[in-house]
Amino acid sequence: MFEQVPMVEIDGMTLVQTRAILNYIATKYDLSGKDMKERALIDMYTEGIIDLGDMIMQLVLCPPDEKQAKISLIKDRTKNRYLPAFEKVLKSHGQDYLVGNRLSRVDIHLLELLLYVEEIDSSLLAPFPLLQALKSRLSSLPNVKKFLQPGSQRKPPTDEKTIEKARKVFKFK
């Protein structure tokens, strides 16, 4: 529709736009919360995850002379803003998941973020035992476990050719 990816063909539809795709799949598989309040919490937490995730994703396109400063900012925000907030949510209700004591799309988003955070600095997760437990619990789910196995398509390898093409598309230096 907008001449871009991602695009998913599902249930006789062609969907584009990441959030539209994720919302459809989450609704289809009952991962969107049981009521409006849960959906609002899921959306709010997801937006926080996206904020930090976007910072991390931009690292690939960051000019080399700016990369270390960007990594320092990401580490600071990770350990002082975002992970403490999610740890506090888990601690506040004493449940296994962020919302409604059952798996929702925000738990999967958070797992993905935690995996990216670990790639930057594996020590960043150490002060957050509830997030570590959530990561472990989610990583043990059969389909997630399979997806995280070496050789899966969790994320494509980032090579110089891909980075250069992305820089041109997004008009980075």
PDB file of C-alpha atoms in Angstrom:
ATOM      1  CA  MET A   1       0.000   0.000   0.000  1.00  0.00           C
ATOM      2  CA  PHE A   2       2.753   2.451   0.909  1.00  0.00           C
ATOM      3  CA  GLU A   3       5.435   0.701  -1.169  1.00  0.00           C
ATOM      4  CA  GLN A   4       7.374  -0.453   1.873  1.00  0.00           C
ATOM      5  CA  VAL A   5       7.895  -3.382   4.186  1.00  0.00           C
ATOM      6  CA  PRO A   6       7.004  -5.037   6.430  1.00  0.00           C
ATOM      7  CA  MET A   7       4.094  -6.623   4.646  1.00  0.00           C
ATOM      8  CA  VAL A   8       2.191  -9.692   5.812  1.00  0.00           C
ATOM      9  CA  GLU A   9      -0.386 -11.710   3.942  1.00  0.00           C
ATOM     10  CA  ILE A  10      -2.735 -13.260   6.474  1.00  0.00           C
ATOM     11  CA  ASP A  11      -6.357 -14.382   6.478  1.00  0.00           C
ATOM     12  CA  GLY A  12      -6.895 -13.183   2.915  1.00  0.00           C
ATOM     13  CA  MET A  13      -5.559  -9.706   3.678  1.00  0.00           C
ATOM     14  CA  THR A  14      -2.371  -7.882   2.847  1.00  0.00           C
ATOM     15  CA  LEU A  15      -1.312  -5.835   5.864  1.00  0.00           C
ATOM     16  CA  VAL A  16       1.431  -3.233   6.049  1.00  0.00           C
ATOM     17  CA  GLN A  17       2.692  -1.051   8.885  1.00  0.00           C
ATOM     18  CA  THR A  18       4.339  -2.818  11.794  1.00  0.00           C
ATOM     19  CA  ARG A  19       1.880  -1.816  14.503  1.00  0.00           C
ATOM     20  CA  ALA A  20      -1.150  -2.726  12.388  1.00  0.00           C
ATOM     21  CA  ILE A  21       0.355  -6.150  11.717  1.00  0.00           C
ATOM     22  CA  LEU A  22       1.247  -6.704  15.368  1.00  0.00           C
ATOM     23  CA  ASN A  23      -2.166  -5.538  16.570  1.00  0.00           C
ATOM     24  CA  TYR A  24      -3.959  -7.880  14.178  1.00  0.00           C
ATOM     25  CA  ILE A  25      -1.869 -10.892  15.166  1.00  0.00           C
ATOM     26  CA  ALA A  26      -2.176 -10.066  18.871  1.00  0.00           C
ATOM     27  CA  THR A  27      -5.960  -9.786  18.582  1.00  0.00           C
ATOM     28  CA  LYS A  28      -6.223 -12.972  16.530  1.00  0.00           C
ATOM     29  CA  TYR A  29      -4.249 -14.974  19.117  1.00  0.00           C
ATOM     30  CA  ASP A  30      -5.790 -13.328  22.200  1.00  0.00           C
ATOM     31  CA  LEU A  31      -2.625 -11.471  23.228  1.00  0.00           C
ATOM     32  CA  SER A  32      -4.242  -8.025  23.506  1.00  0.00           C
ATOM     33  CA  GLY A  33      -5.664  -8.087  27.024  1.00  0.00           C
ATOM     34  CA  LYS A  34      -9.120  -8.913  28.277  1.00  0.00           C
ATOM     35  CA  ASP A  35     -10.535  -5.386  28.453  1.00  0.00           C
ATOM     36  CA  MET A  36      -9.886  -1.729  27.639  1.00  0.00           C
ATOM     37  CA  LYS A  37      -7.780  -1.166  30.758  1.00  0.00           C
ATOM     38  CA  GLU A  38      -5.462  -4.057  29.921  1.00  0.00           C
ATOM     39  CA  ARG A  39      -5.213  -2.938  26.287  1.00  0.00           C
ATOM     40  CA  ALA A  40      -4.289   0.570  27.426  1.00  0.00           C
ATOM     41  CA  LEU A  41      -1.541  -0.784  29.702  1.00  0.00           C
ATOM     42  CA  ILE A  42      -0.267  -3.055  26.928  1.00  0.00           C
ATOM     43  CA  ASP A  43      -0.171  -0.099  24.531  1.00  0.00           C
ATOM     44  CA  MET A  44       1.547   2.158  27.061  1.00  0.00           C
ATOM     45  CA  TYR A  45       4.232  -0.381  27.923  1.00  0.00           C
ATOM     46  CA  THR A  46       4.719  -1.201  24.240  1.00  0.00           C
ATOM     47  CA  GLU A  47       5.320   2.459  23.414  1.00  0.00           C
ATOM     48  CA  GLY A  48       8.014   2.638  26.111  1.00  0.00           C
ATOM     49  CA  ILE A  49       9.645  -0.467  24.660  1.00  0.00           C
ATOM     50  CA  ILE A  50       9.525   1.090  21.191  1.00  0.00           C
ATOM     51  CA  ASP A  51      11.169   4.283  22.491  1.00  0.00           C
ATOM     52  CA  LEU A  52      14.231   2.399  23.734  1.00  0.00           C
ATOM     53  CA  GLY A  53      14.137  -0.075  20.858  1.00  0.00           C
ATOM     54  CA  ASP A  54      14.266   2.743  18.312  1.00  0.00           C
ATOM     55  CA  MET A  55      17.356   4.152  20.010  1.00  0.00           C
ATOM     56  CA  ILE A  56      19.018   0.755  19.801  1.00  0.00           C
ATOM     57  CA  MET A  57      18.027   0.230  16.154  1.00  0.00           C
ATOM     58  CA  GLN A  58      19.536   3.585  15.188  1.00  0.00           C
ATOM     59  CA  LEU A  59      22.935   2.410  16.429  1.00  0.00           C
ATOM     60  CA  VAL A  60      23.471   0.547  13.173  1.00  0.00           C
ATOM     61  CA  LEU A  61      23.124   3.768  11.191  1.00  0.00           C
ATOM     62  CA  CYS A  62      25.038   5.933  13.643  1.00  0.00           C
ATOM     63  CA  PRO A  63      28.217   7.492  12.236  1.00  0.00           C
ATOM     64  CA  PRO A  64      31.299   5.888  13.829  1.00  0.00           C
ATOM     65  CA  ASP A  65      32.384   9.109  15.561  1.00  0.00           C
ATOM     66  CA  GLU A  66      28.995   9.344  17.326  1.00  0.00           C
ATOM     67  CA  LYS A  67      28.550   5.675  18.162  1.00  0.00           C
ATOM     68  CA  GLN A  68      30.165   5.595  21.613  1.00  0.00           C
ATOM     69  CA  ALA A  69      28.139   8.575  22.852  1.00  0.00           C
ATOM     70  CA  LYS A  70      24.961   6.926  21.552  1.00  0.00           C
ATOM     71  CA  ILE A  71      25.834   3.649  23.311  1.00  0.00           C
ATOM     72  CA  SER A  72      26.446   5.541  26.564  1.00  0.00           C
ATOM     73  CA  LEU A  73      23.056   7.245  26.280  1.00  0.00           C
ATOM     74  CA  ILE A  74      21.333   3.921  25.562  1.00  0.00           C
ATOM     75  CA  LYS A  75      23.012   2.269  28.558  1.00  0.00           C
ATOM     76  CA  ASP A  76      22.017   5.153  30.808  1.00  0.00           C
ATOM     77  CA  ARG A  77      18.389   5.145  29.678  1.00  0.00           C
ATOM     78  CA  THR A  78      18.244   1.349  29.863  1.00  0.00           C
ATOM     79  CA  LYS A  79      19.448   1.043  33.451  1.00  0.00           C
ATOM     80  CA  ASN A  80      18.008   4.269  34.857  1.00  0.00           C
ATOM     81  CA  ARG A  81      14.700   4.720  33.049  1.00  0.00           C
ATOM     82  CA  TYR A  82      13.280   1.811  31.089  1.00  0.00           C
ATOM     83  CA  LEU A  83      14.307  -1.404  32.856  1.00  0.00           C
ATOM     84  CA  PRO A  84      13.546   0.020  36.323  1.00  0.00           C
ATOM     85  CA  ALA A  85      10.052   0.950  35.109  1.00  0.00           C
ATOM     86  CA  PHE A  86       9.319  -2.574  33.843  1.00  0.00           C
ATOM     87  CA  GLU A  87      10.853  -4.174  36.927  1.00  0.00           C
ATOM     88  CA  LYS A  88       8.610  -1.948  39.072  1.00  0.00           C
ATOM     89  CA  VAL A  89       5.508  -3.062  37.132  1.00  0.00           C
ATOM     90  CA  LEU A  90       6.333  -6.730  37.718  1.00  0.00           C
ATOM     91  CA  LYS A  91       7.110  -6.099  41.386  1.00  0.00           C
ATOM     92  CA  SER A  92       3.934  -4.037  41.936  1.00  0.00           C
ATOM     93  CA  HIS A  93       1.585  -6.892  41.149  1.00  0.00           C
ATOM     94  CA  GLY A  94       3.779  -9.934  41.828  1.00  0.00           C
ATOM     95  CA  GLN A  95       2.609 -11.708  38.686  1.00  0.00           C
ATOM     96  CA  ASP A  96       4.516 -13.537  35.955  1.00  0.00           C
ATOM     97  CA  TYR A  97       3.600 -11.166  33.115  1.00  0.00           C
ATOM     98  CA  LEU A  98       3.325  -7.415  32.675  1.00  0.00           C
ATOM     99  CA  VAL A  99      -0.469  -7.280  32.249  1.00  0.00           C
ATOM    100  CA  GLY A 100      -3.297  -9.494  33.464  1.00  0.00           C
ATOM    101  CA  ASN A 101      -1.092 -12.331  34.718  1.00  0.00           C
ATOM    102  CA  ARG A 102      -1.098 -13.928  31.285  1.00  0.00           C
ATOM    103  CA  LEU A 103       1.034 -13.712  28.174  1.00  0.00           C
ATOM    104  CA  SER A 104       0.352 -10.684  26.001  1.00  0.00           C
ATOM    105  CA  ARG A 105       2.065  -9.054  23.076  1.00  0.00           C
ATOM    106  CA  VAL A 106       3.880  -6.621  25.357  1.00  0.00           C
ATOM    107  CA  ASP A 107       5.715  -9.506  27.041  1.00  0.00           C
ATOM    108  CA  ILE A 108       7.028 -10.612  23.650  1.00  0.00           C
ATOM    109  CA  HIS A 109       8.020  -7.040  22.780  1.00  0.00           C
ATOM    110  CA  LEU A 110       9.846  -6.788  26.094  1.00  0.00           C
ATOM    111  CA  LEU A 111      11.670 -10.076  25.488  1.00  0.00           C
ATOM    112  CA  GLU A 112      12.887  -8.770  22.146  1.00  0.00           C
ATOM    113  CA  LEU A 113      14.079  -5.558  23.803  1.00  0.00           C
ATOM    114  CA  LEU A 114      15.892  -7.482  26.542  1.00  0.00           C
ATOM    115  CA  LEU A 115      17.690  -9.544  23.909  1.00  0.00           C
ATOM    116  CA  TYR A 116      18.828  -6.363  22.161  1.00  0.00           C
ATOM    117  CA  VAL A 117      19.921  -4.845  25.471  1.00  0.00           C
ATOM    118  CA  GLU A 118      22.002  -7.939  26.208  1.00  0.00           C
ATOM    119  CA  GLU A 119      23.715  -7.596  22.834  1.00  0.00           C
ATOM    120  CA  ILE A 120      24.822  -4.101  23.799  1.00  0.00           C
ATOM    121  CA  ASP A 121      25.946  -5.000  27.323  1.00  0.00           C
ATOM    122  CA  SER A 122      24.964  -8.241  29.032  1.00  0.00           C
ATOM    123  CA  SER A 123      25.511  -6.711  32.486  1.00  0.00           C
ATOM    124  CA  LEU A 124      22.641  -4.227  32.028  1.00  0.00           C
ATOM    125  CA  LEU A 125      20.036  -6.839  32.960  1.00  0.00           C
ATOM    126  CA  ALA A 126      21.855  -7.983  36.132  1.00  0.00           C
ATOM    127  CA  PRO A 127      20.135  -5.573  38.589  1.00  0.00           C
ATOM    128  CA  PHE A 128      16.668  -6.643  37.458  1.00  0.00           C
ATOM    129  CA  PRO A 129      15.810 -10.139  38.745  1.00  0.00           C
ATOM    130  CA  LEU A 130      12.140 -10.017  37.768  1.00  0.00           C
ATOM    131  CA  LEU A 131      12.997  -9.064  34.198  1.00  0.00           C
ATOM    132  CA  GLN A 132      15.596 -11.829  34.109  1.00  0.00           C
ATOM    133  CA  ALA A 133      12.946 -14.298  35.266  1.00  0.00           C
ATOM    134  CA  LEU A 134      10.471 -13.027  32.646  1.00  0.00           C
ATOM    135  CA  LYS A 135      13.122 -13.369  29.942  1.00  0.00           C
ATOM    136  CA  SER A 136      13.875 -16.913  31.035  1.00  0.00           C
ATOM    137  CA  ARG A 137      10.201 -17.868  31.254  1.00  0.00           C
ATOM    138  CA  LEU A 138       9.382 -16.481  27.809  1.00  0.00           C
ATOM    139  CA  SER A 139      12.521 -17.935  26.229  1.00  0.00           C
ATOM    140  CA  SER A 140      11.401 -21.371  27.428  1.00  0.00           C
ATOM    141  CA  LEU A 141       8.061 -21.261  25.610  1.00  0.00           C
ATOM    142  CA  PRO A 142       8.328 -23.897  22.850  1.00  0.00           C
ATOM    143  CA  ASN A 143       7.785 -21.596  19.849  1.00  0.00           C
ATOM    144  CA  VAL A 144       9.959 -18.839  21.301  1.00  0.00           C
ATOM    145  CA  LYS A 145      12.682 -21.324  22.197  1.00  0.00           C
ATOM    146  CA  LYS A 146      12.666 -22.640  18.627  1.00  0.00           C
ATOM    147  CA  PHE A 147      12.772 -19.101  17.229  1.00  0.00           C
ATOM    148  CA  LEU A 148      15.776 -18.192  19.391  1.00  0.00           C
ATOM    149  CA  GLN A 149      17.842 -21.199  18.297  1.00  0.00           C
ATOM    150  CA  PRO A 150      21.044 -20.460  16.367  1.00  0.00           C
ATOM    151  CA  GLY A 151      20.346 -20.280  12.663  1.00  0.00           C
ATOM    152  CA  SER A 152      16.771 -19.046  13.046  1.00  0.00           C
ATOM    153  CA  GLN A 153      15.656 -15.859  11.321  1.00  0.00           C
ATOM    154  CA  ARG A 154      15.394 -13.812  14.526  1.00  0.00           C
ATOM    155  CA  LYS A 155      17.118 -10.986  12.756  1.00  0.00           C
ATOM    156  CA  PRO A 156      19.109 -10.857   9.571  1.00  0.00           C
ATOM    157  CA  PRO A 157      22.854 -10.353   9.821  1.00  0.00           C
ATOM    158  CA  THR A 158      23.944  -6.746   9.535  1.00  0.00           C
ATOM    159  CA  ASP A 159      26.744  -6.328   7.027  1.00  0.00           C
ATOM    160  CA  GLU A 160      28.370  -3.196   5.613  1.00  0.00           C
ATOM    161  CA  LYS A 161      26.382  -3.387   2.374  1.00  0.00           C
ATOM    162  CA  THR A 162      23.084  -3.419   4.278  1.00  0.00           C
ATOM    163  CA  ILE A 163      24.208  -0.580   6.541  1.00  0.00           C
ATOM    164  CA  GLU A 164      25.296   1.561   3.596  1.00  0.00           C
ATOM    165  CA  LYS A 165      21.990   0.982   1.814  1.00  0.00           C
ATOM    166  CA  ALA A 166      20.051   1.902   4.990  1.00  0.00           C
ATOM    167  CA  ARG A 167      22.105   5.073   5.411  1.00  0.00           C
ATOM    168  CA  LYS A 168      21.178   6.159   1.886  1.00  0.00           C
ATOM    169  CA  VAL A 169      17.495   5.330   2.346  1.00  0.00           C
ATOM    170  CA  PHE A 170      17.282   7.169   5.665  1.00  0.00           C
ATOM    171  CA  LYS A 171      19.632   9.942   4.510  1.00  0.00           C
ATOM    172  CA  PHE A 172      22.225   9.382   7.274  1.00  0.00           C
ATOM    173  CA  LYS A 173      25.856  10.479   6.827  1.00  0.00           C
TER     174      LYS A 173
END
